[in-house]
Amino acid sequence: CSKILIRHCLVFLLDADCTLLSFFLAGSSVHGAEFGHLPDNITVLEGESVTLRCRIDEEVTHKAWLNRSNILFTGTDKWSLDRRVTLVNSNNSDFSIHIDKVQVTDEGPYTCTFQANNKPRIVHVYLIVQVPARIVNISKNVSVNEGENVNLYCLAVGRPEPTVTWKEQKYGTLREGEFLEITEITRQQAQDYECITNNGVAPPDQRKVIVTVNYPPMITDMKNMPAHLGKTAILRCEAMAVPPASFEWYRDDHRPVESDNTLRIKNEKTRSLLLFTNVTEKHFGNYTCFASNRLGASNASMLLFRPGALQGRGTGLHAGISVIVCVWVSLSAALLLKV
C-alpha cells in the first residue's frame, strides 16, 4: 500500500492494484472502471431520482461514498447535510446511496471505496444531469410600419445546450439562431413566427411571436355598374389596409353621400358598399370611394349608369375618370388632415 488519502480524519490505504466494482442504476448494470481510467457515465433528468449501487463481494473493514472530495457516507455515518442523499443499503454485499429529485448541482464524479482483506477497492462514476430545453425569454408581439426593420429574439436553456430555430408559419422557412432579423419588412411578411428549441432530452419547446405590419389603404376592387330604374344596385369599394381603413363616399360634385330611404352605406372590415334600394334618375353619376387610415389614403371613382348609356363613349369615359382622379388629389390631401 503506497498511497494515503486523508479527509476529515478519514484514512484509507490505496493500492495501485485496484479491482473492478459494479454500479447499478434502476436495475441496469453499469460497469465500473479501474482506478485512473475514465469513469462510467450515468445520465438522469433533472427532478428524477437515481440510486448508485456499489456491489461488495469481500469482507469489508471500511467503506465510504464521496462526491468529488466531499464525503457523503463513511459506513452508516452520514457526513452530507443534504436530506436528498440517503443510504439505501449497507451490508457485506451492497453499499448503495440514493439521490432524490436530482439537481444540476449534483452533476459530477462519485466514488465508492472500501477496504477488504487489507486492500483498497475503488470505482468512479460520473453523474450527468440533463435538463429539457426550455424557452426562458422571447420577444413580445410587435406591430411595425411597412419598410421598418424587425428584430426578434428567443433565449433558451437546457442541458445539453439546446438549438434554437425560427419557423415562419406562412411559408415554413427555417432559420437557425436565437436572433431573427427582418430588414425592411413587407406586408407579405406579416405572420406568426415560431421559435422552436430542442436538445433531444424531451419534446421541443415552442412559442410564437405575432408580427403585424401596418400599411396605408390600397383599393383593390372597384368597377362601373349598370342599373335599371326602380331596381336595386350595389357599388363596391374594397381596400386592403392595416389598421383597417375608414370609408367615405362622395358624389361627382364633391358632396358627401348620405343614407336616405333609397340609398344605404354599409361599411365592413375591408370594404364599403353603396346599396341602392330603388334607383332613380338622381342616382346616376360618378361616385368616389375614399379609404384612409393613420398611414395614408387611397381613392377611386366609379359610375352608376343606365345600361346602354355608355355605348360608344368608352374613350370619353376613361378620360373623364382620369380628370376626376386628378381633381381628387387635392380633396385627398384635405381629407388626410382629418386622419
Tab-separated table of C-alpha atoms in Angstrom:
chain	number	residue	atom	x	y	z
A	1	CYS	CA	0.000	0.000	0.000
A	2	SER	CA	1.662	3.165	-1.184
A	3	LYS	CA	-0.900	5.992	-1.084
A	4	ILE	CA	-2.703	7.624	1.823
A	5	LEU	CA	-5.927	9.651	1.436
A	6	ILE	CA	-6.754	11.818	4.439
A	7	ARG	CA	-10.050	13.744	4.502
A	8	HIS	CA	-11.684	14.893	7.742
A	9	CYS	CA	-9.699	12.363	9.761
A	10	LEU	CA	-10.809	9.510	7.457
A	11	VAL	CA	-7.873	7.354	6.349
A	12	PHE	CA	-7.874	4.771	3.541
A	13	LEU	CA	-4.935	2.894	2.202
A	14	LEU	CA	-4.980	2.891	-1.575
A	15	ASP	CA	-3.061	0.414	-3.643
A	16	ALA	CA	-2.339	0.647	-7.342
A	17	ASP	CA	-3.656	-2.883	-7.694
A	18	CYS	CA	-7.360	-1.942	-7.662
A	19	THR	CA	-10.112	-4.269	-8.809
A	20	LEU	CA	-13.454	-3.697	-10.529
A	21	LEU	CA	-16.710	-2.991	-8.738
A	22	SER	CA	-20.159	-2.755	-10.232
A	23	PHE	CA	-22.645	0.110	-10.147
A	24	PHE	CA	-26.308	-0.279	-10.833
A	25	LEU	CA	-28.826	2.352	-11.924
A	26	ALA	CA	-32.527	1.492	-11.831
A	27	GLY	CA	-31.738	-2.202	-12.025
A	28	SER	CA	-29.354	-1.934	-15.003
A	29	SER	CA	-25.686	-2.794	-14.613
A	30	VAL	CA	-23.178	-0.020	-15.135
A	31	HIS	CA	-19.658	-1.373	-15.076
A	32	GLY	CA	-17.006	0.415	-13.064
A	33	ALA	CA	-13.564	1.330	-14.337
A	34	GLU	CA	-10.178	0.709	-12.822
A	35	PHE	CA	-8.673	3.478	-10.782
A	36	GLY	CA	-7.071	6.043	-13.048
A	37	HIS	CA	-9.278	5.217	-16.059
A	38	LEU	CA	-12.165	7.320	-17.333
A	39	PRO	CA	-15.278	6.849	-15.165
A	40	ASP	CA	-18.549	5.397	-16.403
A	41	ASN	CA	-21.403	7.836	-17.021
A	42	ILE	CA	-24.891	7.686	-15.563
A	43	THR	CA	-27.441	10.044	-17.139
A	44	VAL	CA	-30.541	11.254	-15.332
A	45	LEU	CA	-33.109	14.013	-15.906
A	46	GLU	CA	-33.320	16.942	-13.527
A	47	GLY	CA	-36.008	16.247	-10.935
A	48	GLU	CA	-35.774	12.473	-11.209
A	49	SER	CA	-34.159	10.189	-8.645
A	50	VAL	CA	-31.146	7.924	-9.002
A	51	THR	CA	-29.657	5.055	-6.989
A	52	LEU	CA	-25.924	4.374	-7.147
A	53	ARG	CA	-25.252	0.754	-6.174
A	54	CYS	CA	-21.850	-0.474	-5.126
A	55	ARG	CA	-21.531	-4.286	-5.043
A	56	ILE	CA	-19.198	-5.724	-2.453
A	57	ASP	CA	-18.030	-9.348	-2.718
A	58	GLU	CA	-15.457	-9.451	0.037
A	59	GLU	CA	-15.229	-8.933	3.784
A	60	VAL	CA	-15.077	-5.198	4.281
A	61	THR	CA	-13.453	-3.301	7.127
A	62	HIS	CA	-14.009	0.295	5.915
A	63	LYS	CA	-16.234	1.824	3.208
A	64	ALA	CA	-17.294	5.282	2.034
A	65	TRP	CA	-19.073	7.279	-0.683
A	66	LEU	CA	-17.575	10.536	-1.919
A	67	ASN	CA	-18.725	13.257	-4.318
A	68	ARG	CA	-15.648	14.944	-5.675
A	69	SER	CA	-13.649	15.468	-2.457
A	70	ASN	CA	-16.742	15.679	-0.244
A	71	ILE	CA	-17.528	12.693	1.955
A	72	LEU	CA	-21.181	11.602	1.789
A	73	PHE	CA	-21.098	8.457	3.958
A	74	THR	CA	-18.495	6.514	5.922
A	75	GLY	CA	-20.167	3.227	6.605
A	76	THR	CA	-23.567	4.115	8.031
A	77	ASP	CA	-22.413	7.518	9.279
A	78	LYS	CA	-23.780	10.335	7.129
A	79	TRP	CA	-21.468	13.267	6.574
A	80	SER	CA	-23.575	15.022	3.932
A	81	LEU	CA	-26.059	17.657	5.122
A	82	ASP	CA	-28.237	17.189	2.051
A	83	ARG	CA	-31.507	15.475	3.026
A	84	ARG	CA	-31.992	14.260	-0.541
A	85	VAL	CA	-28.996	11.931	-0.223
A	86	THR	CA	-29.739	8.770	1.725
A	87	LEU	CA	-28.133	5.387	2.346
A	88	VAL	CA	-30.138	2.570	0.766
A	89	ASN	CA	-28.116	-0.481	1.789
A	90	SER	CA	-25.029	-1.069	3.880
A	91	ASN	CA	-24.157	-4.748	4.256
A	92	ASN	CA	-21.495	-7.206	3.218
A	93	SER	CA	-22.690	-7.317	-0.411
A	94	ASP	CA	-24.276	-3.914	-1.168
A	95	PHE	CA	-23.355	-0.350	-0.288
A	96	SER	CA	-25.779	1.939	-2.136
A	97	ILE	CA	-26.857	5.581	-1.948
A	98	HIS	CA	-29.991	7.280	-3.308
A	99	ILE	CA	-30.294	10.880	-4.544
A	100	ASP	CA	-33.853	12.195	-4.611
A	101	LYS	CA	-35.005	14.935	-7.010
A	102	VAL	CA	-31.664	15.301	-8.729
A	103	GLN	CA	-30.457	18.856	-9.294
A	104	VAL	CA	-27.970	20.240	-11.802
A	105	THR	CA	-25.526	20.825	-8.936
A	106	ASP	CA	-25.482	17.061	-8.295
A	107	GLU	CA	-23.647	16.515	-11.560
A	108	GLY	CA	-20.091	15.333	-11.206
A	109	PRO	CA	-17.875	12.398	-10.141
A	110	TYR	CA	-18.904	9.967	-7.402
A	111	THR	CA	-16.617	7.409	-5.799
A	112	CYS	CA	-17.355	4.222	-3.887
A	113	THR	CA	-14.306	2.993	-1.952
A	114	PHE	CA	-13.774	0.309	0.668
A	115	GLN	CA	-11.007	-1.714	2.229
A	116	ALA	CA	-11.202	-5.504	2.126
A	117	ASN	CA	-8.523	-8.036	3.024
A	118	ASN	CA	-6.183	-5.138	3.708
A	119	LYS	CA	-6.533	-3.987	0.097
A	120	PRO	CA	-8.332	-0.837	-1.098
A	121	ARG	CA	-11.069	-1.017	-3.741
A	122	ILE	CA	-12.324	1.989	-5.657
A	123	VAL	CA	-14.664	2.754	-8.576
A	124	HIS	CA	-15.536	6.077	-10.157
A	125	VAL	CA	-18.816	7.029	-11.806
A	126	TYR	CA	-19.782	10.351	-13.371
A	127	LEU	CA	-23.377	11.547	-12.896
A	128	ILE	CA	-24.710	13.587	-15.838
A	129	VAL	CA	-27.829	15.669	-15.193
A	130	GLN	CA	-29.879	16.588	-18.256
A	131	VAL	CA	-32.392	19.430	-18.417
A	132	PRO	CA	-35.059	19.620	-21.169
A	133	ALA	CA	-34.754	22.605	-23.487
A	134	ARG	CA	-36.961	25.475	-22.371
A	135	ILE	CA	-37.622	28.981	-23.705
A	136	VAL	CA	-36.982	31.494	-20.928
A	137	ASN	CA	-37.283	34.800	-22.794
A	138	ILE	CA	-38.850	35.708	-26.129
A	139	SER	CA	-39.906	38.860	-27.977
A	140	LYS	CA	-43.387	40.166	-27.373
A	141	ASN	CA	-45.832	40.537	-30.263
A	142	VAL	CA	-44.780	43.502	-32.378
A	143	SER	CA	-46.520	45.982	-34.669
A	144	VAL	CA	-44.395	47.914	-37.172
A	145	ASN	CA	-44.893	50.019	-40.269
A	146	GLU	CA	-44.027	48.557	-43.646
A	147	GLY	CA	-40.383	49.191	-44.543
A	148	GLU	CA	-39.106	49.153	-40.965
A	149	ASN	CA	-36.630	46.615	-39.568
A	150	VAL	CA	-37.750	43.920	-37.142
A	151	ASN	CA	-35.502	42.136	-34.648
A	152	LEU	CA	-36.836	39.121	-32.738
A	153	TYR	CA	-35.089	37.121	-30.034
A	154	CYS	CA	-35.704	33.765	-28.374
A	155	LEU	CA	-33.492	32.700	-25.470
A	156	ALA	CA	-33.478	29.093	-24.278
A	157	VAL	CA	-31.724	26.997	-21.637
A	158	GLY	CA	-31.129	23.280	-21.238
A	159	ARG	CA	-28.501	20.601	-20.746
A	160	PRO	CA	-27.040	19.739	-23.160
A	161	GLU	CA	-27.054	23.127	-24.875
A	162	PRO	CA	-30.234	23.385	-26.973
A	163	THR	CA	-30.583	24.525	-30.556
A	164	VAL	CA	-32.918	27.413	-31.413
A	165	THR	CA	-34.779	27.621	-34.726
A	166	TRP	CA	-37.207	30.216	-36.099
A	167	LYS	CA	-40.030	28.986	-38.322
A	168	GLU	CA	-42.253	31.179	-40.483
A	169	GLN	CA	-45.798	29.887	-40.121
A	170	LYS	CA	-46.883	31.111	-43.563
A	171	TYR	CA	-44.050	29.673	-45.645
A	172	GLY	CA	-42.442	27.157	-43.290
A	173	THR	CA	-38.981	28.669	-43.707
A	174	LEU	CA	-36.467	27.744	-41.008
A	175	ARG	CA	-33.715	29.971	-39.678
A	176	GLU	CA	-31.158	28.887	-37.096
A	177	GLY	CA	-30.149	31.006	-34.111
A	178	GLU	CA	-31.605	32.885	-31.176
A	179	PHE	CA	-31.998	36.125	-33.129
A	180	LEU	CA	-34.110	36.763	-36.222
A	181	GLU	CA	-33.600	39.979	-38.206
A	182	ILE	CA	-36.024	41.068	-40.915
A	183	THR	CA	-34.820	44.045	-42.956
A	184	GLU	CA	-37.381	46.446	-44.474
A	185	ILE	CA	-40.317	44.206	-43.727
A	186	THR	CA	-43.168	43.974	-46.231
A	187	ARG	CA	-46.865	43.385	-45.684
A	188	GLN	CA	-46.461	39.856	-47.091
A	189	GLN	CA	-44.139	39.045	-44.155
A	190	ALA	CA	-46.807	39.791	-41.558
A	191	GLN	CA	-47.423	36.443	-39.858
A	192	ASP	CA	-46.695	34.258	-36.840
A	193	TYR	CA	-43.046	33.452	-36.228
A	194	GLU	CA	-42.498	30.320	-34.136
A	195	CYS	CA	-39.415	29.743	-32.007
A	196	ILE	CA	-38.512	26.066	-31.503
A	197	THR	CA	-35.833	24.907	-29.074
A	198	ASN	CA	-34.667	21.322	-28.698
A	199	ASN	CA	-31.820	19.351	-27.143
A	200	GLY	CA	-33.100	15.812	-27.625
A	201	VAL	CA	-33.913	15.297	-23.940
A	202	ALA	CA	-37.662	15.938	-24.170
A	203	PRO	CA	-40.154	17.153	-26.816
A	204	PRO	CA	-39.232	20.589	-28.224
A	205	ASP	CA	-40.452	23.751	-26.518
A	206	GLN	CA	-42.304	26.099	-28.881
A	207	ARG	CA	-43.651	29.663	-28.633
A	208	LYS	CA	-44.954	32.159	-31.183
A	209	VAL	CA	-44.472	35.850	-31.864
A	210	ILE	CA	-47.117	37.671	-33.905
A	211	VAL	CA	-45.685	40.309	-36.251
A	212	THR	CA	-48.195	42.867	-37.562
A	213	VAL	CA	-47.197	45.076	-40.495
A	214	ASN	CA	-49.075	48.363	-40.893
A	215	TYR	CA	-49.548	49.939	-44.313
A	216	PRO	CA	-51.808	52.559	-45.960
A	217	PRO	CA	-55.003	51.591	-47.815
A	218	MET	CA	-54.866	50.234	-51.328
A	219	ILE	CA	-58.185	49.947	-53.176
A	220	THR	CA	-58.322	46.587	-54.903
A	221	ASP	CA	-61.895	46.251	-56.198
A	222	MET	CA	-63.878	48.968	-57.994
A	223	LYS	CA	-65.825	48.981	-61.265
A	224	ASN	CA	-68.623	50.812	-63.048
A	225	MET	CA	-72.062	49.309	-62.557
A	226	PRO	CA	-75.182	49.426	-64.760
A	227	ALA	CA	-78.525	49.936	-63.031
A	228	HIS	CA	-82.181	49.905	-64.087
A	229	LEU	CA	-84.676	52.482	-62.876
A	230	GLY	CA	-86.714	51.196	-59.969
A	231	LYS	CA	-84.354	48.299	-59.337
A	232	THR	CA	-81.614	47.669	-56.780
A	233	ALA	CA	-77.904	48.250	-57.391
A	234	ILE	CA	-74.630	47.978	-55.497
A	235	LEU	CA	-71.341	49.871	-55.810
A	236	ARG	CA	-68.415	48.137	-54.077
A	237	CYS	CA	-65.177	49.570	-52.777
A	238	GLU	CA	-62.668	47.142	-51.261
A	239	ALA	CA	-59.418	48.285	-49.700
A	240	MET	CA	-56.621	46.348	-48.025
A	241	ALA	CA	-55.039	48.190	-45.113
A	242	VAL	CA	-53.585	47.708	-41.621
A	243	PRO	CA	-55.045	49.075	-39.470
A	244	PRO	CA	-58.368	48.661	-41.316
A	245	ALA	CA	-59.433	51.619	-43.437
A	246	SER	CA	-62.268	54.019	-42.774
A	247	PHE	CA	-64.508	54.651	-45.787
A	248	GLU	CA	-66.265	57.730	-47.122
A	249	TRP	CA	-68.302	58.190	-50.331
A	250	TYR	CA	-68.606	61.360	-52.436
A	251	ARG	CA	-70.679	62.348	-55.478
A	252	ASP	CA	-69.283	63.939	-58.626
A	253	ASP	CA	-69.989	67.379	-57.238
A	254	HIS	CA	-67.914	66.529	-54.147
A	255	ARG	CA	-70.937	66.250	-51.902
A	256	PRO	CA	-70.650	63.509	-49.241
A	257	VAL	CA	-73.049	60.668	-49.882
A	258	GLU	CA	-75.583	60.286	-47.096
A	259	SER	CA	-78.020	57.466	-46.420
A	260	ASP	CA	-81.704	58.004	-47.139
A	261	ASN	CA	-84.764	55.839	-47.852
A	262	THR	CA	-83.389	54.824	-51.281
A	263	LEU	CA	-79.651	54.649	-50.510
A	264	ARG	CA	-77.722	52.999	-47.664
A	265	ILE	CA	-73.996	52.861	-46.858
A	266	LYS	CA	-72.739	49.601	-45.365
A	267	ASN	CA	-69.155	49.587	-44.070
A	268	GLU	CA	-67.427	46.295	-43.380
A	269	LYS	CA	-63.876	45.435	-42.272
A	270	THR	CA	-62.228	45.586	-45.695
A	271	ARG	CA	-64.919	47.097	-47.918
A	272	SER	CA	-67.741	49.593	-48.157
A	273	LEU	CA	-70.978	49.123	-50.097
A	274	LEU	CA	-73.390	51.645	-51.572
A	275	LEU	CA	-76.769	49.915	-51.565
A	276	PHE	CA	-79.419	51.442	-53.848
A	277	THR	CA	-82.857	50.049	-52.971
A	278	ASN	CA	-84.782	51.988	-55.658
A	279	VAL	CA	-82.693	53.507	-58.435
A	280	THR	CA	-83.920	56.884	-59.732
A	281	GLU	CA	-82.513	59.381	-62.237
A	282	LYS	CA	-80.787	61.319	-59.474
A	283	HIS	CA	-78.687	58.289	-58.572
A	284	PHE	CA	-76.894	58.061	-61.919
A	285	GLY	CA	-73.453	59.633	-61.928
A	286	ASN	CA	-69.930	59.383	-60.597
A	287	TYR	CA	-69.169	58.131	-57.088
A	288	THR	CA	-65.779	58.291	-55.390
A	289	CYS	CA	-64.731	55.983	-52.587
A	290	PHE	CA	-62.176	57.382	-50.162
A	291	ALA	CA	-60.333	54.884	-47.889
A	292	SER	CA	-57.959	56.123	-45.192
A	293	ASN	CA	-56.078	55.165	-42.039
A	294	ARG	CA	-53.360	56.864	-39.988
A	295	LEU	CA	-50.705	55.919	-42.574
A	296	GLY	CA	-52.348	57.318	-45.693
A	297	ALA	CA	-55.319	57.252	-48.033
A	298	SER	CA	-56.483	55.995	-51.404
A	299	ASN	CA	-59.467	56.863	-53.587
A	300	ALA	CA	-61.165	55.512	-56.679
A	301	SER	CA	-64.117	56.666	-58.786
A	302	MET	CA	-66.811	54.594	-60.464
A	303	LEU	CA	-70.041	55.242	-62.356
A	304	LEU	CA	-73.586	54.123	-61.743
A	305	PHE	CA	-75.111	54.313	-65.216
A	306	ARG	CA	-78.189	53.289	-67.190
A	307	PRO	CA	-77.486	50.265	-69.445
A	308	GLY	CA	-76.585	51.397	-72.971
A	309	ALA	CA	-75.837	54.976	-71.919
A	310	LEU	CA	-72.080	54.447	-72.250
A	311	GLN	CA	-72.026	52.635	-75.610
A	312	GLY	CA	-69.585	54.307	-77.989
A	313	ARG	CA	-68.250	56.526	-75.210
A	314	GLY	CA	-65.509	54.280	-73.829
A	315	THR	CA	-62.692	56.715	-74.591
A	316	GLY	CA	-64.574	59.620	-73.108
A	317	LEU	CA	-65.396	57.605	-70.023
A	318	HIS	CA	-61.766	56.786	-69.245
A	319	ALA	CA	-60.728	60.359	-69.896
A	320	GLY	CA	-63.469	61.599	-67.609
A	321	ILE	CA	-62.407	59.280	-64.832
A	322	SER	CA	-58.779	60.400	-65.195
A	323	VAL	CA	-59.848	64.034	-64.782
A	324	ILE	CA	-61.920	63.104	-61.734
A	325	VAL	CA	-58.981	61.304	-60.132
A	326	CYS	CA	-56.755	64.329	-60.676
A	327	VAL	CA	-59.333	66.575	-59.044
A	328	TRP	CA	-59.484	64.164	-56.133
A	329	VAL	CA	-55.777	64.540	-55.358
A	330	SER	CA	-56.455	67.902	-53.758
A	331	LEU	CA	-59.519	66.539	-51.968
A	332	SER	CA	-57.484	63.582	-50.631
A	333	ALA	CA	-54.882	65.923	-49.205
A	334	ALA	CA	-57.579	67.885	-47.425
A	335	LEU	CA	-59.210	64.787	-46.002
A	336	LEU	CA	-55.903	63.391	-44.764
A	337	LEU	CA	-55.670	66.337	-42.401
A	338	LYS	CA	-58.593	64.756	-40.576
A	339	VAL	CA	-56.920	61.326	-40.240
